[in-house]
mmCIF file of C-alpha atoms in Angstrom:
data_model
loop_
_atom_site.group_PDB
_atom_site.id
_atom_site.type_symbol
_atom_site.label_atom_id
_atom_site.label_comp_id
_atom_site.label_asym_id
_atom_site.label_seq_id
_atom_site.Cartn_x
_atom_site.Cartn_y
_atom_site.Cartn_z
ATOM 1 C CA ILE A 3 -141.629 -5.369 -20.620
ATOM 2 C CA LEU A 4 -144.776 -6.497 -21.335
ATOM 3 C CA PHE A 5 -144.768 -9.616 -18.456
ATOM 4 C CA TRP A 6 -143.309 -6.872 -15.982
ATOM 5 C CA ALA A 7 -146.280 -5.071 -16.374
ATOM 6 C CA MET A 8 -148.944 -7.524 -16.080
ATOM 7 C CA GLY A 9 -147.176 -8.101 -13.237
ATOM 8 C CA VAL A 10 -145.982 -12.026 -14.704
ATOM 9 C CA THR A 11 -142.615 -13.277 -12.321
ATOM 10 C CA ILE A 12 -139.988 -13.424 -14.590
ATOM 11 C CA LYS A 13 -137.219 -16.328 -14.532
ATOM 12 C CA ALA A 14 -133.849 -16.614 -16.321
ATOM 13 C CA TRP A 15 -135.033 -19.756 -18.044
ATOM 14 C CA HIS A 16 -137.629 -17.905 -19.521
ATOM 15 C CA VAL A 17 -135.231 -15.731 -21.283
ATOM 16 C CA LEU A 18 -132.939 -18.344 -22.107
ATOM 17 C CA ALA A 19 -136.058 -20.300 -24.275
ATOM 18 C CA ALA A 20 -137.308 -17.212 -25.801
ATOM 19 C CA SER A 21 -133.667 -16.624 -27.120
ATOM 20 C CA ALA A 22 -133.091 -19.914 -28.509
ATOM 21 C CA PHE A 23 -136.522 -19.821 -29.904
ATOM 22 C CA ILE A 24 -135.358 -16.727 -31.922
ATOM 23 C CA LEU A 25 -131.851 -17.904 -32.735
ATOM 24 C CA LEU A 26 -133.909 -20.381 -34.310
ATOM 25 C CA CYS A 27 -136.186 -18.451 -36.562
ATOM 26 C CA PHE A 28 -133.543 -16.455 -37.687
ATOM 27 C CA LEU A 29 -131.561 -19.832 -38.862
ATOM 28 C CA LEU A 30 -134.578 -21.418 -39.970
ATOM 29 C CA LEU A 31 -135.121 -17.893 -42.256
ATOM 30 C CA ASN A 32 -131.346 -18.008 -43.640
ATOM 31 C CA ARG A 33 -130.435 -21.749 -43.738
ATOM 32 C CA GLY A 34 -129.401 -21.007 -47.335
ATOM 33 C CA THR A 35 -126.702 -18.615 -46.675
ATOM 34 C CA PHE A 36 -124.903 -20.887 -43.995
ATOM 35 C CA ILE A 37 -125.825 -24.620 -45.889
ATOM 36 C CA GLY A 38 -125.073 -23.441 -49.289
ATOM 37 C CA ASP A 39 -127.380 -25.232 -51.964
ATOM 38 C CA ASN A 40 -124.816 -28.617 -52.213
ATOM 39 C CA LEU A 41 -123.835 -27.503 -55.888
ATOM 40 C CA GLY A 42 -119.579 -28.338 -55.607
ATOM 41 C CA THR A 43 -117.516 -30.233 -53.244
ATOM 42 C CA LYS A 44 -116.280 -27.396 -52.052
ATOM 43 C CA GLU A 45 -118.629 -25.087 -49.938
ATOM 44 C CA THR A 46 -117.968 -20.941 -50.617
ATOM 45 C CA PRO A 47 -120.561 -17.967 -49.597
ATOM 46 C CA ASP A 48 -120.093 -16.169 -52.272
ATOM 47 C CA LEU A 49 -118.624 -17.727 -55.735
ATOM 48 C CA LEU A 50 -117.827 -14.492 -57.215
ATOM 49 C CA GLN A 51 -115.010 -13.595 -53.941
ATOM 50 C CA VAL A 52 -113.597 -16.575 -55.537
ATOM 51 C CA PHE A 53 -114.243 -15.517 -59.256
ATOM 52 C CA PRO A 54 -114.081 -11.625 -59.639
ATOM 53 C CA GLU A 55 -113.437 -11.899 -63.124
ATOM 54 C CA ASN A 56 -116.895 -12.976 -63.532
ATOM 55 C CA ARG A 57 -118.750 -10.331 -61.435
ATOM 56 C CA LYS A 58 -120.994 -9.019 -64.646
ATOM 57 C CA THR A 59 -121.757 -12.590 -65.542
ATOM 58 C CA ILE A 60 -125.810 -11.703 -65.453
ATOM 59 C CA ALA A 61 -127.189 -14.032 -62.120
ATOM 60 C CA VAL A 62 -130.567 -15.856 -63.483
ATOM 61 C CA SER A 63 -131.520 -19.511 -61.686
ATOM 62 C CA PHE A 64 -134.540 -21.176 -62.514
ATOM 63 C CA LYS A 65 -135.765 -24.442 -60.773
ATOM 64 C CA ARG A 66 -136.483 -27.003 -63.837
ATOM 65 C CA ARG A 67 -139.860 -28.706 -63.582
ATOM 66 C CA LYS A 68 -140.938 -31.805 -64.764
ATOM 67 C CA ASP A 69 -144.156 -30.844 -67.348
ATOM 68 C CA ILE A 70 -141.636 -28.240 -69.126
ATOM 69 C CA PRO A 71 -137.647 -29.553 -68.828
ATOM 70 C CA ASN A 72 -136.053 -26.258 -70.431
ATOM 71 C CA GLN A 73 -135.559 -23.276 -68.182
ATOM 72 C CA CYS A 74 -138.020 -21.123 -70.741
ATOM 73 C CA PHE A 75 -139.131 -17.400 -69.552
ATOM 74 C CA PRO A 76 -139.150 -14.113 -70.695
ATOM 75 C CA LEU A 77 -136.050 -11.583 -69.818
ATOM 76 C CA ASN A 78 -138.746 -9.173 -70.868
ATOM 77 C CA ARG A 79 -142.146 -8.236 -73.052
ATOM 78 C CA ASP A 80 -140.144 -8.612 -76.163
ATOM 79 C CA VAL A 81 -137.428 -11.242 -75.597
ATOM 80 C CA SER A 82 -138.283 -15.026 -75.345
ATOM 81 C CA GLY A 83 -136.589 -18.120 -74.745
ATOM 82 C CA CYS A 84 -134.588 -20.670 -73.073
ATOM 83 C CA LEU A 85 -131.773 -22.447 -71.086
ATOM 84 C CA PRO A 86 -130.851 -25.531 -72.140
ATOM 85 C CA SER A 87 -131.611 -28.496 -70.296
ATOM 86 C CA ALA A 88 -128.422 -30.462 -71.105
ATOM 87 C CA MET A 89 -124.688 -29.744 -72.278
ATOM 88 C CA VAL A 90 -122.649 -31.879 -74.109
ATOM 89 C CA LEU A 91 -119.029 -31.721 -73.762
ATOM 90 C CA GLY A 92 -117.543 -32.554 -76.927
ATOM 91 C CA PRO A 93 -114.692 -34.835 -77.842
ATOM 92 C CA SER A 94 -113.673 -33.161 -80.212
ATOM 93 C CA SER A 95 -114.817 -30.062 -83.150
ATOM 94 C CA ASN A 96 -114.574 -32.994 -85.931
ATOM 95 C CA GLU A 97 -116.570 -35.590 -83.216
ATOM 96 C CA ILE A 98 -119.137 -33.143 -82.187
ATOM 97 C CA SER A 99 -121.505 -33.164 -85.194
ATOM 98 C CA GLN A 100 -121.478 -37.107 -85.732
ATOM 99 C CA ILE A 101 -122.576 -36.797 -81.931
ATOM 100 C CA MET A 102 -125.308 -34.522 -82.633
ATOM 101 C CA GLN A 103 -126.963 -36.925 -84.989
ATOM 102 C CA VAL A 104 -126.998 -39.930 -82.470
ATOM 103 C CA LEU A 105 -128.691 -37.883 -80.600
ATOM 104 C CA GLN A 106 -131.496 -36.407 -82.960
ATOM 105 C CA ASP A 107 -132.331 -39.906 -83.060
ATOM 106 C CA HIS A 108 -134.157 -39.809 -80.899
ATOM 107 C CA PRO A 109 -137.490 -37.448 -81.178
ATOM 108 C CA ASP A 110 -137.704 -35.458 -77.352
ATOM 109 C CA LEU A 111 -134.155 -33.644 -77.625
ATOM 110 C CA HIS A 112 -133.280 -30.448 -79.924
ATOM 111 C CA TYR A 113 -130.585 -28.543 -80.123
ATOM 112 C CA GLY A 114 -132.057 -25.029 -81.244
ATOM 113 C CA ASN A 115 -131.045 -23.070 -83.540
ATOM 114 C CA LEU A 116 -127.838 -23.281 -85.103
ATOM 115 C CA PRO A 117 -125.420 -21.247 -85.780
ATOM 116 C CA ARG A 118 -124.958 -19.807 -82.180
ATOM 117 C CA ASN A 119 -122.350 -18.045 -80.198
ATOM 118 C CA ASP A 120 -120.457 -20.097 -77.359
ATOM 119 C CA TYR A 121 -121.797 -17.869 -75.242
ATOM 120 C CA HIS A 122 -120.240 -19.146 -71.767
ATOM 121 C CA ILE A 123 -116.720 -19.176 -73.109
ATOM 122 C CA ASP A 124 -116.890 -15.388 -72.997
ATOM 123 C CA PRO A 125 -120.432 -14.289 -70.817
ATOM 124 C CA VAL A 126 -118.998 -10.278 -70.376
ATOM 125 C CA LYS A 127 -118.728 -9.659 -74.285
ATOM 126 C CA ARG A 128 -120.687 -11.845 -75.724
ATOM 127 C CA SER A 129 -124.240 -11.254 -76.210
ATOM 128 C CA PHE A 130 -126.180 -13.130 -73.461
ATOM 129 C CA PHE A 131 -130.162 -12.308 -75.770
ATOM 130 C CA ASN A 132 -128.433 -13.544 -78.931
ATOM 131 C CA TYR A 133 -127.268 -16.671 -77.227
ATOM 132 C CA PHE A 134 -130.560 -17.211 -75.489
ATOM 133 C CA LYS A 135 -133.362 -16.675 -78.444
ATOM 134 C CA SER A 136 -131.256 -19.493 -80.219
ATOM 135 C CA PHE A 137 -133.466 -21.943 -77.760
ATOM 136 C CA PRO A 138 -137.081 -20.807 -78.672
ATOM 137 C CA ASP A 139 -139.204 -21.033 -75.856
ATOM 138 C CA ASP A 140 -142.218 -22.481 -78.318
ATOM 139 C CA ILE A 141 -139.992 -25.361 -79.167
ATOM 140 C CA GLY A 142 -138.980 -25.866 -75.436
ATOM 141 C CA LYS A 143 -142.653 -26.983 -74.519
ATOM 142 C CA LYS A 144 -142.276 -29.379 -76.866
ATOM 143 C CA PHE A 145 -138.191 -30.862 -76.679
ATOM 144 C CA THR A 146 -135.486 -30.969 -74.353
ATOM 145 C CA PHE A 147 -133.259 -28.442 -75.926
ATOM 146 C CA TYR A 148 -128.904 -29.632 -75.197
ATOM 147 C CA GLU A 149 -126.002 -27.319 -76.349
ATOM 148 C CA PRO A 150 -123.457 -29.365 -78.475
ATOM 149 C CA THR A 151 -119.911 -27.796 -78.133
ATOM 150 C CA SER A 152 -116.225 -28.594 -78.457
ATOM 151 C CA GLU A 153 -115.063 -25.601 -76.537
ATOM 152 C CA TYR A 154 -116.494 -25.825 -73.230
ATOM 153 C CA LEU A 155 -114.491 -28.627 -70.961
ATOM 154 C CA HIS A 156 -111.371 -27.336 -71.016
ATOM 155 C CA ASN A 157 -112.138 -23.017 -70.569
ATOM 156 C CA THR A 158 -111.672 -21.047 -67.625
ATOM 157 C CA ASN A 159 -114.653 -19.277 -67.701
ATOM 158 C CA VAL A 160 -117.584 -21.875 -68.960
ATOM 159 C CA PRO A 161 -118.318 -23.575 -65.025
ATOM 160 C CA MET A 162 -118.077 -20.813 -63.826
ATOM 161 C CA SER A 163 -120.795 -18.578 -66.516
ATOM 162 C CA ILE A 164 -123.828 -21.964 -66.608
ATOM 163 C CA ARG A 165 -123.537 -22.109 -62.466
ATOM 164 C CA SER A 166 -124.607 -18.680 -62.758
ATOM 165 C CA ILE A 167 -126.851 -18.244 -64.694
ATOM 166 C CA ALA A 168 -127.678 -22.489 -65.107
ATOM 167 C CA PRO A 169 -126.941 -24.641 -62.216
ATOM 168 C CA THR A 170 -129.390 -27.384 -62.407
ATOM 169 C CA THR A 171 -127.146 -27.926 -65.934
ATOM 170 C CA VAL A 172 -126.820 -31.865 -66.427
ATOM 171 C CA PHE A 173 -123.346 -32.798 -68.903
ATOM 172 C CA LEU A 174 -123.451 -35.509 -71.574
ATOM 173 C CA VAL A 175 -119.723 -35.873 -71.689
ATOM 174 C CA PRO A 176 -118.856 -38.505 -74.286
ATOM 175 C CA LEU A 177 -114.533 -38.529 -73.986
ATOM 176 C CA MET A 178 -112.344 -39.777 -76.982
ATOM 177 C CA ASN A 179 -109.332 -41.507 -76.449
ATOM 178 C CA PRO A 180 -106.764 -38.622 -76.227
ATOM 179 C CA THR A 181 -103.922 -39.823 -78.753
ATOM 180 C CA ASP A 182 -107.016 -40.186 -81.078
ATOM 181 C CA ARG A 183 -108.592 -36.026 -80.059
ATOM 182 C CA VAL A 184 -105.393 -34.866 -80.779
ATOM 183 C CA ILE A 185 -104.520 -36.346 -84.239
ATOM 184 C CA SER A 186 -107.896 -35.556 -84.622
ATOM 185 C CA GLU A 187 -108.059 -31.510 -83.687
ATOM 186 C CA PHE A 188 -104.144 -31.228 -85.437
ATOM 187 C CA HIS A 189 -105.928 -32.484 -88.438
ATOM 188 C CA THR A 190 -108.644 -29.626 -88.296
ATOM 189 C CA ILE A 191 -106.430 -27.092 -87.158
ATOM 190 C CA SER A 192 -103.495 -27.565 -90.137
ATOM 191 C CA GLN A 193 -105.940 -27.071 -92.789
ATOM 192 C CA THR A 194 -106.614 -23.327 -91.695
ATOM 193 C CA TRP A 195 -102.799 -23.149 -91.567
ATOM 194 C CA PRO A 196 -101.017 -21.113 -94.750
ATOM 195 C CA SER A 197 -99.609 -23.545 -97.247
ATOM 196 C CA SER A 198 -96.008 -22.651 -95.761
ATOM 197 C CA CYS A 199 -96.614 -23.909 -92.107
ATOM 198 C CA LYS A 200 -98.517 -27.421 -94.004
ATOM 199 C CA SER A 201 -94.673 -27.855 -95.739
ATOM 200 C CA THR A 202 -92.536 -26.835 -92.515
ATOM 201 C CA VAL A 203 -94.699 -27.541 -89.795
ATOM 202 C CA SER A 204 -94.857 -31.328 -88.598
ATOM 203 C CA PHE A 205 -97.435 -32.896 -86.122
ATOM 204 C CA GLU A 206 -94.491 -33.376 -83.615
ATOM 205 C CA ASP A 207 -92.952 -29.804 -83.982
ATOM 206 C CA TYR A 208 -96.277 -28.682 -83.436
ATOM 207 C CA LEU A 209 -96.522 -30.868 -80.349
ATOM 208 C CA GLN A 210 -93.529 -30.033 -78.685
ATOM 209 C CA HIS A 211 -93.889 -26.414 -78.860
ATOM 210 C CA GLU A 212 -96.868 -26.938 -76.254
ATOM 211 C CA ILE A 213 -94.931 -28.934 -74.528
ATOM 212 C CA ASP A 214 -92.154 -26.274 -74.570
ATOM 213 C CA ILE A 215 -94.374 -23.505 -73.246
ATOM 214 C CA LEU A 216 -95.862 -25.839 -70.363
ATOM 215 C CA GLU A 217 -92.292 -26.469 -69.461
ATOM 216 C CA ARG A 218 -91.879 -22.532 -69.146
ATOM 217 C CA CYS A 219 -94.980 -21.438 -67.599
ATOM 218 C CA GLY A 220 -94.654 -24.019 -64.869
ATOM 219 C CA VAL A 221 -98.047 -25.931 -65.640
ATOM 220 C CA PRO A 222 -97.083 -29.302 -63.586
ATOM 221 C CA VAL A 223 -99.460 -31.601 -65.650
ATOM 222 C CA LEU A 224 -97.873 -35.155 -66.142
ATOM 223 C CA ILE A 225 -97.317 -35.724 -70.337
ATOM 224 C CA PRO A 226 -95.787 -39.307 -70.807
ATOM 225 C CA PRO A 227 -91.977 -39.107 -72.611
ATOM 226 C CA VAL A 228 -92.112 -37.910 -76.256
ATOM 227 C CA PRO A 229 -89.896 -40.422 -78.634
ATOM 228 C CA TRP A 230 -88.875 -37.915 -81.014
ATOM 229 C CA LYS A 231 -85.615 -35.406 -80.511
ATOM 230 C CA ASN A 232 -85.070 -32.402 -82.875
ATOM 231 C CA THR A 233 -87.895 -30.820 -83.514
ATOM 232 C CA LYS A 234 -88.004 -27.578 -85.186
ATOM 233 C CA VAL A 235 -88.944 -24.169 -84.046
ATOM 234 C CA VAL A 236 -92.986 -23.250 -85.153
ATOM 235 C CA PRO A 237 -93.137 -20.202 -86.885
ATOM 236 C CA SER A 238 -94.764 -17.242 -85.166
ATOM 237 C CA GLY A 239 -97.272 -17.385 -88.087
ATOM 238 C CA CYS A 240 -98.285 -21.104 -87.894
ATOM 239 C CA GLN A 241 -99.051 -20.472 -84.424
ATOM 240 C CA THR A 242 -102.601 -21.070 -83.310
ATOM 241 C CA MET A 243 -102.533 -21.328 -79.018
ATOM 242 C CA SER A 244 -101.158 -18.792 -76.953
ATOM 243 C CA SER A 245 -98.113 -18.479 -76.105
ATOM 244 C CA THR A 246 -98.780 -16.444 -72.922
ATOM 245 C CA CYS A 247 -98.326 -17.754 -69.628
ATOM 246 C CA LYS A 248 -101.683 -16.397 -68.196
ATOM 247 C CA ASP A 249 -103.950 -18.572 -70.581
ATOM 248 C CA TYR A 250 -102.336 -21.516 -68.785
ATOM 249 C CA LYS A 251 -104.221 -21.727 -65.812
ATOM 250 C CA TRP A 252 -102.891 -24.128 -62.876
ATOM 251 C CA ASP A 253 -105.132 -24.069 -59.727
ATOM 252 C CA ASN A 254 -102.858 -25.380 -56.810
ATOM 253 C CA GLU A 255 -105.229 -25.822 -54.629
ATOM 254 C CA ARG A 256 -107.503 -27.830 -56.623
ATOM 255 C CA LYS A 257 -104.996 -29.231 -58.750
ATOM 256 C CA SER A 258 -107.187 -28.566 -61.684
ATOM 257 C CA TYR A 259 -106.441 -27.095 -64.744
ATOM 258 C CA SER A 260 -108.070 -24.647 -67.509
ATOM 259 C CA LEU A 261 -107.344 -22.559 -70.207
ATOM 260 C CA ASP A 262 -107.755 -19.031 -72.223
ATOM 261 C CA THR A 263 -106.677 -20.158 -75.598
ATOM 262 C CA THR A 264 -107.632 -22.536 -78.208
ATOM 263 C CA GLY A 265 -105.061 -24.836 -79.727
ATOM 264 C CA ALA A 266 -103.309 -26.745 -77.153
ATOM 265 C CA LEU A 267 -103.578 -30.298 -78.407
ATOM 266 C CA LEU A 268 -102.633 -31.613 -75.740
ATOM 267 C CA SER A 269 -103.695 -29.428 -72.591
ATOM 268 C CA GLU A 270 -107.406 -30.016 -74.284
ATOM 269 C CA GLY A 271 -107.012 -33.748 -73.701
ATOM 270 C CA LEU A 272 -106.165 -33.992 -70.254
ATOM 271 C CA TYR A 273 -109.860 -34.623 -69.306
ATOM 272 C CA TYR A 274 -108.632 -35.814 -65.761
ATOM 273 C CA TYR A 275 -107.832 -31.598 -64.683
ATOM 274 C CA HIS A 276 -110.250 -30.443 -66.256
ATOM 275 C CA LEU A 277 -112.653 -31.762 -65.004
ATOM 276 C CA LYS A 278 -111.318 -31.523 -61.795
ATOM 277 C CA HIS A 279 -111.541 -27.867 -62.492
ATOM 278 C CA TRP A 280 -115.721 -28.637 -63.053
ATOM 279 C CA TYR A 281 -116.314 -30.776 -60.078
ATOM 280 C CA THR A 282 -115.940 -27.506 -57.503
ATOM 281 C CA LEU A 283 -118.647 -25.722 -59.122
ATOM 282 C CA PHE A 284 -121.294 -28.751 -60.217
ATOM 283 C CA ASP A 285 -122.565 -31.493 -57.985
ATOM 284 C CA ARG A 286 -120.988 -34.727 -59.523
ATOM 285 C CA LYS A 287 -124.554 -36.261 -60.207
ATOM 286 C CA GLN A 288 -124.457 -33.987 -63.331
ATOM 287 C CA PHE A 289 -122.341 -35.363 -65.151
ATOM 288 C CA TYR A 290 -122.610 -38.692 -67.130
ATOM 289 C CA ILE A 291 -119.160 -39.535 -68.654
ATOM 290 C CA THR A 292 -118.729 -42.236 -71.275
ATOM 291 C CA ASN A 293 -117.040 -43.826 -73.660
ATOM 292 C CA ALA A 294 -117.497 -41.684 -77.188
ATOM 293 C CA ASN A 295 -118.071 -44.836 -79.603
ATOM 294 C CA CYS A 296 -120.282 -46.243 -77.292
ATOM 295 C CA LEU A 297 -122.544 -43.446 -78.181
ATOM 296 C CA ASN A 298 -123.591 -45.584 -81.121
ATOM 297 C CA ASP A 299 -125.321 -48.102 -78.906
ATOM 298 C CA PRO A 300 -125.989 -45.883 -75.588
ATOM 299 C CA HIS A 301 -127.259 -47.386 -72.595
ATOM 300 C CA PRO A 302 -130.902 -46.507 -70.986
ATOM 301 C CA GLU A 303 -128.940 -44.937 -68.505
ATOM 302 C CA MET A 304 -127.508 -42.483 -70.625
ATOM 303 C CA TRP A 305 -131.307 -41.490 -72.124
ATOM 304 C CA ASP A 306 -132.800 -41.197 -68.089
ATOM 305 C CA PHE A 307 -129.968 -38.997 -67.195
ATOM 306 C CA LEU A 308 -130.822 -36.494 -70.058
ATOM 307 C CA GLY A 309 -134.635 -36.898 -68.827
ATOM 308 C CA VAL A 310 -136.125 -38.550 -72.182
ATOM 309 C CA ASP A 311 -137.432 -41.727 -72.598
ATOM 310 C CA PRO A 312 -134.956 -44.662 -73.462
ATOM 311 C CA ASP A 313 -137.802 -46.443 -75.259
ATOM 312 C CA LEU A 314 -138.532 -43.641 -78.070
ATOM 313 C CA TRP A 315 -134.667 -43.825 -79.257
ATOM 314 C CA VAL A 316 -134.319 -45.648 -82.560
ATOM 315 C CA PRO A 317 -131.121 -45.892 -84.006
ATOM 316 C CA ASP A 318 -130.064 -45.376 -87.390
ATOM 317 C CA ILE A 319 -130.260 -48.543 -89.636
ATOM 318 C CA HIS A 320 -128.172 -46.886 -92.415
ATOM 319 C CA GLY A 321 -125.152 -45.865 -90.377
ATOM 320 C CA SER A 322 -124.481 -42.745 -91.438
ATOM 321 C CA HIS A 323 -124.445 -41.200 -87.578
ATOM 322 C CA THR A 324 -121.896 -44.166 -86.792
ATOM 323 C CA VAL A 325 -119.444 -42.255 -84.437
ATOM 324 C CA ASP A 326 -116.129 -43.815 -85.852
ATOM 325 C CA LEU A 327 -112.915 -42.270 -84.020
ATOM 326 C CA SER A 328 -110.448 -44.603 -85.017
ATOM 327 C CA GLN A 329 -107.376 -42.753 -86.571
ATOM 328 C CA ASP A 330 -107.497 -44.337 -89.661
ATOM 329 C CA GLN A 331 -110.546 -42.139 -90.490
ATOM 330 C CA HIS A 332 -108.799 -38.992 -88.976
ATOM 331 C CA HIS A 333 -105.980 -39.397 -91.678
ATOM 332 C CA HIS A 334 -108.931 -40.561 -94.650
ATOM 333 C CA ASN A 335 -110.718 -37.282 -93.746
ATOM 334 C CA GLU A 336 -107.691 -35.476 -94.338
ATOM 335 C CA ALA A 337 -106.973 -37.103 -97.808
#
């Protein structure tokens, strides 16, 4: 209108050029909406549309700085803390403490204050404030925080919860032989049983009980044929895992598998299916997967991945931190 009032002749190409310029500016200003953040192998405009049950998750997102590796900030005037830079998705509850001891031999790593709740398993009901304060900001300015846990890898809620509040987290995944893991976890679980269960429920009975649940619920995971026959029914008082099908979540589109129950020993060791669940929310470059036994002599690349100096790690010369994942060791522990 201004050009018309000044007597300037407006041609069609002027209008097209101006429209193209305005469209370009709009796309640049909103490029995050259209392009996404490149996290995950499957882009979606709103991840909460895919996981509506997590709408109440606290949405806090900060980028890491080189001088302060942890994501430390005040929530309000009275509460400050950090989010850990790294997660250790541990192989089993028995071995996670040994892996922590190996990592603690590096002077720049710290696991914060224990005990803490596994917040990400149920981010709606569990206290974020207590979890956040378990990584104090005064320590976070001197060390790189990591969170070690054996319960996160196979859980349904955890990946989305971490993705919502700390999408730049990196994951150290030390995996043990799945057979050894099942044996180790069975020994741990059986120690909590009443004496009547210990004398009546065998290892084979317990595993067959889980196989029957997976078949009944139509979970199409591949489990090798078992050599045993004529197993006994596990009494209800000895059943640690859920028998409800909704707690065994198979994603047919992504061919991934996750759980809302503990004690499903075979399912927890199906690493391939669980990692596919995580890969839908995080870039694969954020994962460092290794054999848990390799932590006895970690490769320098692992320390680089965690953001600490490889040359500062001093191995434990007394051998008390050795990660022994052999079946013989599990039987020795049980005795």
